Amino acid sequence: MSRIERLPPETGRDFPPESNSDGRVILLWLLVLALVGFGLVMVYSASAVMTLRKYSDSLYFLKRQVLFAAVGVAVAWGASRVPYPWYRFLSRWILGLAFALLVLVLVPGVGREFNAARRWLPLGPLSFQPSEIVKVVWIVYLSAYLAEKREVLQRFRQGLFPVVLLFGVLAGLLLMEPDFGAVCILAFVTAVMLLAGGIPWRHLMLFALPAFLGFYLAVVRVPYRLERITAFTNPWTDPLDSGYHLIQSWIAVGSGGLWGKGLGASQQKLFYLPEPFTDFVFAVLGEELGFVGIAVLVALFFVFFWKALNVAQDAPEPFGSFLGLGLAFLIPLQAWINMGVVLGLLPTKGLTLPFISYGGSSFLANCLAVGILLNIARRSDMRAA
């Protein structure tokens, strides 16, 4: 019997009061603030030369990222003060709103297109990527579904089938943008949550073959994805085009050695490595801070993952456990995939490195996820006591 199954039944409003003394809350805050600080330093280091040439301002992206960080920390604090059970009662409404945003971004003239992808909605001088917030919203909805349907999760028609049907619609909208990376993240997190909720393995296996077939078609029938797979297996077959990103990334990380070249001393960021302050900021980090810097960053994400799992395990009721579990996987999984791509262990997915890469939408979505985790942790303290 799983930890989640052993939790006592929900009792309506019987949630423990909040506590400010939980050390996990402080530790999670410290981890996130450390990652944010790490990210601000790397965004400046990776972007200063480029923005000085393009905008005559070496602080251009740093100033924007500082703004994102300030708003993000405020979002995390605000979410940590909102009782997380409220999200359960609003889950259907916010999922419907998220679906509407995903549809809206596909409307010509409304959604903003960049690099052959239509993923953004314009917000004045800025833009917003709905798929980032959808990741958090989907986890909230799925947590509510699993908590409400605990008695019928063993039955295929009442348990798994409705989730798979809804997820298929969600994945279809994301693939139309296209945002293949978001689909991969959500598919993995969804599978973990379903198994934790007690969905039988054999039920999930019924969808394994169609899922792999869909994955195959999504890759083979789209030329640029096929090129990414080819570049991943052997980037030297096309070193000036599809394999260029990975080769430059290897040069950056490999030249960093144990201690790195020193902060600000990267050579690959000088117009060799594409997107050095977004998707491939980890390569610049490896070049400047070396294996030691990489190890510190990996350790921060592992500690975050471990403490978030503890929060999920000690949540006072099933909804909180499912919600904490999904959010515990969401942020570190994106980080490890990004690192895997930079190191050539995974094909390019277009995923940013949480809290480190430049970008507003992903930053705010991750801060929202952290805020919800913090609220679960606060409410778990009195239960443990």
Tab-separated table of C-alpha atoms in Angstrom:
chain	number	residue	atom	x	y	z
A	1	MET	CA	0.000	0.000	0.000
A	2	SER	CA	1.418	3.362	-1.011
A	3	ARG	CA	1.994	6.283	1.324
A	4	ILE	CA	-0.832	8.187	-0.330
A	5	GLU	CA	-3.246	5.295	0.135
A	6	ARG	CA	-2.440	5.172	3.875
A	7	LEU	CA	-3.441	8.769	4.435
A	8	PRO	CA	-6.664	9.301	6.375
A	9	PRO	CA	-9.817	10.251	4.467
A	10	GLU	CA	-10.446	13.925	3.896
A	11	THR	CA	-12.746	15.587	6.362
A	12	GLY	CA	-13.936	18.633	4.514
A	13	ARG	CA	-12.539	21.687	6.297
A	14	ASP	CA	-10.427	19.647	8.730
A	15	PHE	CA	-7.076	21.046	7.655
A	16	PRO	CA	-4.395	21.811	10.213
A	17	PRO	CA	-3.569	25.451	10.824
A	18	GLU	CA	-0.501	26.984	9.272
A	19	SER	CA	2.810	27.201	11.076
A	20	ASN	CA	5.765	29.456	10.480
A	21	SER	CA	8.238	27.218	12.328
A	22	ASP	CA	8.654	24.445	9.788
A	23	GLY	CA	12.315	24.208	8.818
A	24	ARG	CA	11.351	22.798	5.426
A	25	VAL	CA	9.684	26.073	4.513
A	26	ILE	CA	12.854	27.988	5.323
A	27	LEU	CA	15.023	25.472	3.470
A	28	LEU	CA	12.817	25.571	0.366
A	29	TRP	CA	12.951	29.360	0.388
A	30	LEU	CA	16.734	29.299	0.724
A	31	LEU	CA	17.075	26.793	-2.117
A	32	VAL	CA	14.878	28.835	-4.434
A	33	LEU	CA	16.588	32.121	-3.559
A	34	ALA	CA	19.980	30.483	-4.133
A	35	LEU	CA	18.842	29.276	-7.561
A	36	VAL	CA	17.421	32.700	-8.404
A	37	GLY	CA	20.669	34.399	-7.392
A	38	PHE	CA	22.657	31.844	-9.356
A	39	GLY	CA	20.439	32.535	-12.353
A	40	LEU	CA	20.808	36.313	-12.204
A	41	VAL	CA	24.583	36.005	-12.202
A	42	MET	CA	24.575	33.592	-15.147
A	43	VAL	CA	22.063	35.599	-17.194
A	44	TYR	CA	24.267	38.666	-16.890
A	45	SER	CA	27.453	36.766	-17.612
A	46	ALA	CA	25.990	34.988	-20.653
A	47	SER	CA	24.185	37.989	-22.159
A	48	ALA	CA	26.291	41.085	-21.396
A	49	VAL	CA	28.477	41.057	-24.519
A	50	MET	CA	25.584	40.257	-26.849
A	51	THR	CA	23.266	42.917	-25.432
A	52	LEU	CA	26.031	45.524	-25.398
A	53	ARG	CA	26.416	45.064	-29.137
A	54	LYS	CA	22.699	44.786	-29.904
A	55	TYR	CA	21.157	47.259	-27.435
A	56	SER	CA	24.193	49.281	-26.288
A	57	ASP	CA	23.337	48.138	-22.775
A	58	SER	CA	25.151	45.203	-21.165
A	59	LEU	CA	22.478	45.093	-18.431
A	60	TYR	CA	19.518	44.837	-20.821
A	61	PHE	CA	18.505	41.240	-20.077
A	62	LEU	CA	19.698	41.359	-16.483
A	63	LYS	CA	17.343	44.246	-15.679
A	64	ARG	CA	14.418	42.361	-17.185
A	65	GLN	CA	15.363	39.185	-15.332
A	66	VAL	CA	15.598	41.105	-12.050
A	67	LEU	CA	12.046	42.309	-12.692
A	68	PHE	CA	10.905	38.739	-13.400
A	69	ALA	CA	12.656	37.584	-10.230
A	70	ALA	CA	11.008	40.256	-8.080
A	71	VAL	CA	7.554	39.459	-9.450
A	72	GLY	CA	8.254	35.723	-9.220
A	73	VAL	CA	9.280	35.853	-5.568
A	74	ALA	CA	6.141	37.900	-4.858
A	75	VAL	CA	4.059	35.257	-6.667
A	76	ALA	CA	5.700	32.494	-4.629
A	77	TRP	CA	5.055	34.361	-1.382
A	78	GLY	CA	1.448	35.070	-2.350
A	79	ALA	CA	0.814	31.455	-3.355
A	80	SER	CA	2.359	30.266	-0.093
A	81	ARG	CA	-0.287	32.269	1.809
A	82	VAL	CA	-3.266	30.889	-0.132
A	83	PRO	CA	-4.617	27.667	1.452
A	84	TYR	CA	-3.875	25.041	-1.175
A	85	PRO	CA	-7.265	23.251	-0.769
A	86	TRP	CA	-8.794	26.229	-2.573
A	87	TYR	CA	-7.074	25.092	-5.757
A	88	ARG	CA	-8.994	21.839	-5.586
A	89	PHE	CA	-12.348	23.561	-5.754
A	90	LEU	CA	-11.163	25.825	-8.574
A	91	SER	CA	-9.321	23.127	-10.527
A	92	ARG	CA	-11.936	22.634	-13.260
A	93	TRP	CA	-12.311	26.360	-13.822
A	94	ILE	CA	-8.618	27.102	-14.059
A	95	LEU	CA	-8.086	24.114	-16.352
A	96	GLY	CA	-10.828	25.430	-18.623
A	97	LEU	CA	-9.147	28.838	-18.647
A	98	ALA	CA	-5.807	27.209	-19.451
A	99	PHE	CA	-7.341	25.337	-22.387
A	100	ALA	CA	-8.843	28.595	-23.640
A	101	LEU	CA	-5.410	30.247	-23.561
A	102	LEU	CA	-3.884	27.338	-25.478
A	103	VAL	CA	-6.555	27.731	-28.147
A	104	LEU	CA	-6.137	31.509	-28.216
A	105	VAL	CA	-2.397	31.273	-28.814
A	106	LEU	CA	-3.076	29.305	-32.015
A	107	VAL	CA	-5.353	31.979	-33.476
A	108	PRO	CA	-3.582	33.829	-36.335
A	109	GLY	CA	-3.047	37.457	-35.464
A	110	VAL	CA	-3.367	36.756	-31.744
A	111	GLY	CA	-0.594	34.307	-30.923
A	112	ARG	CA	2.945	35.554	-31.463
A	113	GLU	CA	5.215	33.409	-33.638
A	114	PHE	CA	8.950	33.037	-33.120
A	115	ASN	CA	11.337	30.492	-34.656
A	116	ALA	CA	8.469	28.704	-36.440
A	117	ALA	CA	6.590	28.205	-33.150
A	118	ARG	CA	3.395	29.965	-32.066
A	119	ARG	CA	3.567	29.770	-28.281
A	120	TRP	CA	3.207	33.329	-26.994
A	121	LEU	CA	0.444	35.809	-26.287
A	122	PRO	CA	1.479	39.485	-26.486
A	123	LEU	CA	1.233	41.540	-23.304
A	124	GLY	CA	2.322	44.999	-24.378
A	125	PRO	CA	6.112	45.026	-24.706
A	126	LEU	CA	6.302	41.551	-23.145
A	127	SER	CA	4.839	38.189	-24.067
A	128	PHE	CA	3.334	35.330	-22.085
A	129	GLN	CA	3.712	31.608	-22.802
A	130	PRO	CA	0.522	29.802	-21.679
A	131	SER	CA	2.089	26.340	-21.895
A	132	GLU	CA	4.281	27.165	-18.880
A	133	ILE	CA	1.386	27.902	-16.546
A	134	VAL	CA	-0.576	24.979	-18.028
A	135	LYS	CA	1.985	22.583	-16.536
A	136	VAL	CA	1.103	23.735	-13.026
A	137	VAL	CA	-2.624	23.919	-13.761
A	138	TRP	CA	-2.690	20.362	-15.118
A	139	ILE	CA	-0.991	19.037	-11.976
A	140	VAL	CA	-3.564	20.854	-9.825
A	141	TYR	CA	-6.438	19.371	-11.831
A	142	LEU	CA	-4.998	15.849	-11.872
A	143	SER	CA	-4.394	15.996	-8.109
A	144	ALA	CA	-8.020	16.962	-7.524
A	145	TYR	CA	-9.196	14.198	-9.873
A	146	LEU	CA	-7.122	11.505	-8.150
A	147	ALA	CA	-8.237	12.651	-4.701
A	148	GLU	CA	-11.916	12.635	-5.688
A	149	LYS	CA	-11.846	9.343	-7.620
A	150	ARG	CA	-9.827	7.250	-5.190
A	151	GLU	CA	-12.574	4.651	-4.907
A	152	VAL	CA	-12.774	3.988	-8.656
A	153	LEU	CA	-9.185	4.420	-9.831
A	154	GLN	CA	-8.805	0.653	-10.186
A	155	ARG	CA	-11.544	0.643	-12.816
A	156	PHE	CA	-10.356	1.457	-16.285
A	157	ARG	CA	-13.426	3.281	-17.593
A	158	GLN	CA	-14.029	5.418	-14.509
A	159	GLY	CA	-10.383	5.794	-13.483
A	160	LEU	CA	-7.777	6.106	-16.220
A	161	PHE	CA	-9.775	6.612	-19.398
A	162	PRO	CA	-11.144	10.128	-18.622
A	163	VAL	CA	-7.640	11.340	-17.710
A	164	VAL	CA	-6.088	9.939	-20.882
A	165	LEU	CA	-8.834	11.476	-23.001
A	166	LEU	CA	-8.355	14.918	-21.463
A	167	PHE	CA	-4.582	14.648	-21.602
A	168	GLY	CA	-4.826	13.746	-25.284
A	169	VAL	CA	-6.651	17.014	-25.970
A	170	LEU	CA	-4.082	18.943	-23.938
A	171	ALA	CA	-1.163	17.272	-25.712
A	172	GLY	CA	-2.772	17.922	-29.093
A	173	LEU	CA	-3.043	21.649	-28.391
A	174	LEU	CA	0.563	21.796	-27.204
A	175	LEU	CA	1.828	19.910	-30.254
A	176	MET	CA	0.028	22.343	-32.530
A	177	GLU	CA	2.159	25.221	-31.198
A	178	PRO	CA	4.421	23.098	-31.274
A	179	ASP	CA	5.770	22.514	-27.748
A	180	PHE	CA	7.008	18.941	-27.714
A	181	GLY	CA	9.064	19.494	-24.573
A	182	ALA	CA	6.009	20.462	-22.516
A	183	VAL	CA	4.191	17.324	-23.682
A	184	CYS	CA	7.116	15.125	-22.617
A	185	ILE	CA	7.305	16.775	-19.189
A	186	LEU	CA	3.572	16.491	-18.560
A	187	ALA	CA	3.412	12.895	-19.816
A	188	PHE	CA	6.106	11.800	-17.370
A	189	VAL	CA	4.654	13.694	-14.400
A	190	THR	CA	1.162	12.411	-15.221
A	191	ALA	CA	2.377	8.799	-15.308
A	192	VAL	CA	4.109	9.200	-11.934
A	193	MET	CA	1.004	10.702	-10.338
A	194	LEU	CA	-1.304	8.051	-11.795
A	195	LEU	CA	0.872	5.228	-10.494
A	196	ALA	CA	1.104	6.892	-7.072
A	197	GLY	CA	-2.673	7.182	-7.069
A	198	GLY	CA	-3.092	3.455	-7.559
A	199	ILE	CA	-3.809	3.198	-11.287
A	200	PRO	CA	-2.818	-0.385	-12.253
A	201	TRP	CA	0.276	-0.820	-14.409
A	202	ARG	CA	-1.674	-2.924	-16.887
A	203	HIS	CA	-4.073	-0.043	-17.524
A	204	LEU	CA	-1.208	2.323	-18.296
A	205	MET	CA	0.388	-0.282	-20.562
A	206	LEU	CA	-2.758	-0.277	-22.719
A	207	PHE	CA	-1.790	3.233	-23.784
A	208	ALA	CA	1.943	2.598	-24.057
A	209	LEU	CA	1.872	1.393	-27.670
A	210	PRO	CA	-0.374	4.234	-28.939
A	211	ALA	CA	1.797	6.711	-27.022
A	212	PHE	CA	5.020	5.409	-28.577
A	213	LEU	CA	3.370	5.385	-31.995
A	214	GLY	CA	2.295	8.992	-31.510
A	215	PHE	CA	5.806	9.879	-30.367
A	216	TYR	CA	7.281	8.220	-33.450
A	217	LEU	CA	4.948	10.060	-35.803
A	218	ALA	CA	5.511	13.363	-33.995
A	219	VAL	CA	9.245	12.988	-34.606
A	220	VAL	CA	9.466	11.324	-38.018
A	221	ARG	CA	6.817	13.422	-39.733
A	222	VAL	CA	8.287	16.732	-38.580
A	223	PRO	CA	11.637	17.404	-40.306
A	224	TYR	CA	13.203	19.643	-37.660
A	225	ARG	CA	12.509	17.089	-34.901
A	226	LEU	CA	14.041	14.336	-37.011
A	227	GLU	CA	17.082	16.555	-37.529
A	228	ARG	CA	17.367	16.982	-33.771
A	229	ILE	CA	17.359	13.205	-33.271
A	230	THR	CA	20.002	12.815	-35.981
A	231	ALA	CA	22.103	15.566	-34.430
A	232	PHE	CA	21.735	13.952	-31.014
A	233	THR	CA	23.012	10.579	-32.235
A	234	ASN	CA	25.882	12.069	-34.269
A	235	PRO	CA	26.168	15.874	-34.417
A	236	TRP	CA	29.225	15.652	-36.677
A	237	THR	CA	27.073	14.531	-39.615
A	238	ASP	CA	25.952	18.166	-39.929
A	239	PRO	CA	28.316	20.255	-37.777
A	240	LEU	CA	27.306	23.594	-39.298
A	241	ASP	CA	23.529	23.204	-38.986
A	242	SER	CA	21.574	20.626	-36.970
A	243	GLY	CA	24.618	19.509	-34.970
A	244	TYR	CA	25.980	23.000	-34.354
A	245	HIS	CA	24.244	23.626	-31.007
A	246	LEU	CA	25.461	20.406	-29.448
A	247	ILE	CA	29.033	20.709	-30.720
A	248	GLN	CA	29.381	24.255	-29.381
A	249	SER	CA	27.831	23.128	-26.109
A	250	TRP	CA	30.350	20.288	-25.779
A	251	ILE	CA	33.205	22.692	-26.469
A	252	ALA	CA	31.927	25.037	-23.757
A	253	VAL	CA	31.411	22.403	-21.060
A	254	GLY	CA	34.545	20.455	-21.969
A	255	SER	CA	36.794	23.502	-21.866
A	256	GLY	CA	35.611	24.398	-18.365
A	257	GLY	CA	37.548	21.596	-16.702
A	258	LEU	CA	37.304	21.176	-12.954
A	259	TRP	CA	37.188	24.790	-11.790
A	260	GLY	CA	36.145	26.610	-14.966
A	261	LYS	CA	37.702	29.555	-16.767
A	262	GLY	CA	36.286	32.044	-14.302
A	263	LEU	CA	33.030	33.953	-14.095
A	264	GLY	CA	32.567	36.063	-17.222
A	265	ALA	CA	35.435	34.379	-19.089
A	266	SER	CA	33.409	32.138	-21.417
A	267	GLN	CA	34.500	32.226	-25.045
A	268	GLN	CA	31.630	30.193	-26.475
A	269	LYS	CA	29.086	32.821	-25.446
A	270	LEU	CA	30.838	35.261	-27.795
A	271	PHE	CA	28.492	34.494	-30.709
A	272	TYR	CA	29.522	30.832	-31.018
A	273	LEU	CA	26.942	29.212	-28.765
A	274	PRO	CA	23.340	29.975	-29.820
A	275	GLU	CA	20.976	31.122	-27.053
A	276	PRO	CA	23.703	31.250	-24.379
A	277	PHE	CA	21.450	32.853	-21.754
A	278	THR	CA	18.293	30.795	-22.362
A	279	ASP	CA	18.257	27.114	-23.348
A	280	PHE	CA	22.059	26.696	-23.250
A	281	VAL	CA	22.977	28.788	-20.219
A	282	PHE	CA	24.073	25.554	-18.527
A	283	ALA	CA	26.874	25.241	-21.099
A	284	VAL	CA	28.147	28.725	-20.232
A	285	LEU	CA	27.937	27.823	-16.552
A	286	GLY	CA	30.024	24.710	-17.174
A	287	GLU	CA	32.624	26.676	-19.116
A	288	GLU	CA	32.958	29.457	-16.548
A	289	LEU	CA	32.498	27.535	-13.292
A	290	GLY	CA	33.626	24.080	-14.374
A	291	PHE	CA	32.639	20.730	-12.915
A	292	VAL	CA	32.461	22.244	-9.437
A	293	GLY	CA	29.843	24.789	-10.518
A	294	ILE	CA	27.851	22.097	-12.295
A	295	ALA	CA	27.986	19.869	-9.203
A	296	VAL	CA	26.726	22.685	-6.975
A	297	LEU	CA	23.784	23.387	-9.282
A	298	VAL	CA	22.882	19.700	-9.623
A	299	ALA	CA	23.043	19.343	-5.839
A	300	LEU	CA	20.679	22.299	-5.356
A	301	PHE	CA	18.076	20.699	-7.611
A	302	PHE	CA	18.465	17.287	-5.949
A	303	VAL	CA	17.996	18.768	-2.478
A	304	PHE	CA	14.965	20.688	-3.739
A	305	PHE	CA	13.531	17.456	-5.183
A	306	TRP	CA	14.138	15.533	-1.963
A	307	LYS	CA	12.591	18.161	0.299
A	308	ALA	CA	9.612	18.590	-2.043
A	309	LEU	CA	9.004	14.830	-1.916
A	310	ASN	CA	9.064	15.046	1.883
A	311	VAL	CA	6.449	17.789	1.705
A	312	ALA	CA	4.244	15.585	-0.484
A	313	GLN	CA	4.696	12.606	1.826
A	314	ASP	CA	3.691	14.567	4.927
A	315	ALA	CA	0.754	16.447	3.393
A	316	PRO	CA	-2.326	16.300	5.630
A	317	GLU	CA	-4.651	14.767	3.010
A	318	PRO	CA	-4.538	13.025	-0.402
A	319	PHE	CA	-5.024	16.124	-2.563
A	320	GLY	CA	-2.001	17.756	-0.958
A	321	SER	CA	0.058	14.592	-1.396
A	322	PHE	CA	-0.749	14.286	-5.091
A	323	LEU	CA	-0.219	17.996	-5.640
A	324	GLY	CA	3.106	17.998	-3.818
A	325	LEU	CA	4.256	14.914	-5.721
A	326	GLY	CA	3.513	16.419	-9.123
A	327	LEU	CA	5.169	19.738	-8.300
A	328	ALA	CA	8.162	17.955	-6.745
A	329	PHE	CA	8.857	16.305	-10.100
A	330	LEU	CA	7.955	19.264	-12.320
A	331	ILE	CA	10.837	21.649	-11.615
A	332	PRO	CA	13.780	19.225	-11.162
A	333	LEU	CA	12.669	17.148	-14.156
A	334	GLN	CA	12.849	20.193	-16.421
A	335	ALA	CA	16.284	20.989	-14.992
A	336	TRP	CA	17.650	17.501	-15.557
A	337	ILE	CA	16.290	17.349	-19.095
A	338	ASN	CA	17.853	20.725	-19.902
A	339	MET	CA	21.179	19.542	-18.506
A	340	GLY	CA	20.880	16.284	-20.434
A	341	VAL	CA	20.313	18.190	-23.676
A	342	VAL	CA	23.316	20.457	-23.090
A	343	LEU	CA	25.536	17.456	-22.319
A	344	GLY	CA	24.292	15.521	-25.349
A	345	LEU	CA	22.493	12.866	-23.314
A	346	LEU	CA	19.057	13.812	-24.689
A	347	PRO	CA	17.759	15.319	-27.948
A	348	THR	CA	17.038	19.041	-27.959
A	349	LYS	CA	13.651	19.783	-26.345
A	350	GLY	CA	13.571	23.576	-26.098
A	351	LEU	CA	13.205	23.511	-22.307
A	352	THR	CA	14.755	26.201	-20.145
A	353	LEU	CA	16.759	25.611	-16.974
A	354	PRO	CA	14.389	26.568	-14.108
A	355	PHE	CA	15.354	29.792	-12.294
A	356	ILE	CA	18.649	29.965	-14.227
A	357	SER	CA	17.663	30.613	-17.851
A	358	TYR	CA	16.385	34.007	-18.947
A	359	GLY	CA	12.618	34.162	-19.371
A	360	GLY	CA	9.507	35.411	-17.632
A	361	SER	CA	6.760	32.845	-18.242
A	362	SER	CA	8.690	29.810	-17.047
A	363	PHE	CA	10.119	31.761	-14.119
A	364	LEU	CA	6.697	32.863	-12.877
A	365	ALA	CA	5.165	29.408	-13.399
A	366	ASN	CA	7.958	27.790	-11.397
A	367	CYS	CA	7.556	30.380	-8.647
A	368	LEU	CA	3.841	29.600	-8.504
A	369	ALA	CA	4.690	25.904	-8.138
A	370	VAL	CA	7.127	26.693	-5.331
A	371	GLY	CA	4.544	28.846	-3.561
A	372	ILE	CA	2.014	26.012	-3.581
A	373	LEU	CA	4.650	23.607	-2.234
A	374	LEU	CA	5.444	26.074	0.534
A	375	ASN	CA	1.797	26.238	1.555
A	376	ILE	CA	1.557	22.438	1.673
A	377	ALA	CA	4.690	22.383	3.840
A	378	ARG	CA	3.281	25.006	6.214
A	379	ARG	CA	0.103	23.014	6.698
A	380	SER	CA	1.994	19.749	7.159
A	381	ASP	CA	3.925	20.989	10.182
A	382	MET	CA	1.039	20.871	12.654
A	383	ARG	CA	0.068	17.412	11.422
A	384	ALA	CA	3.591	16.159	12.149
A	385	ALA	CA	3.491	17.790	15.573
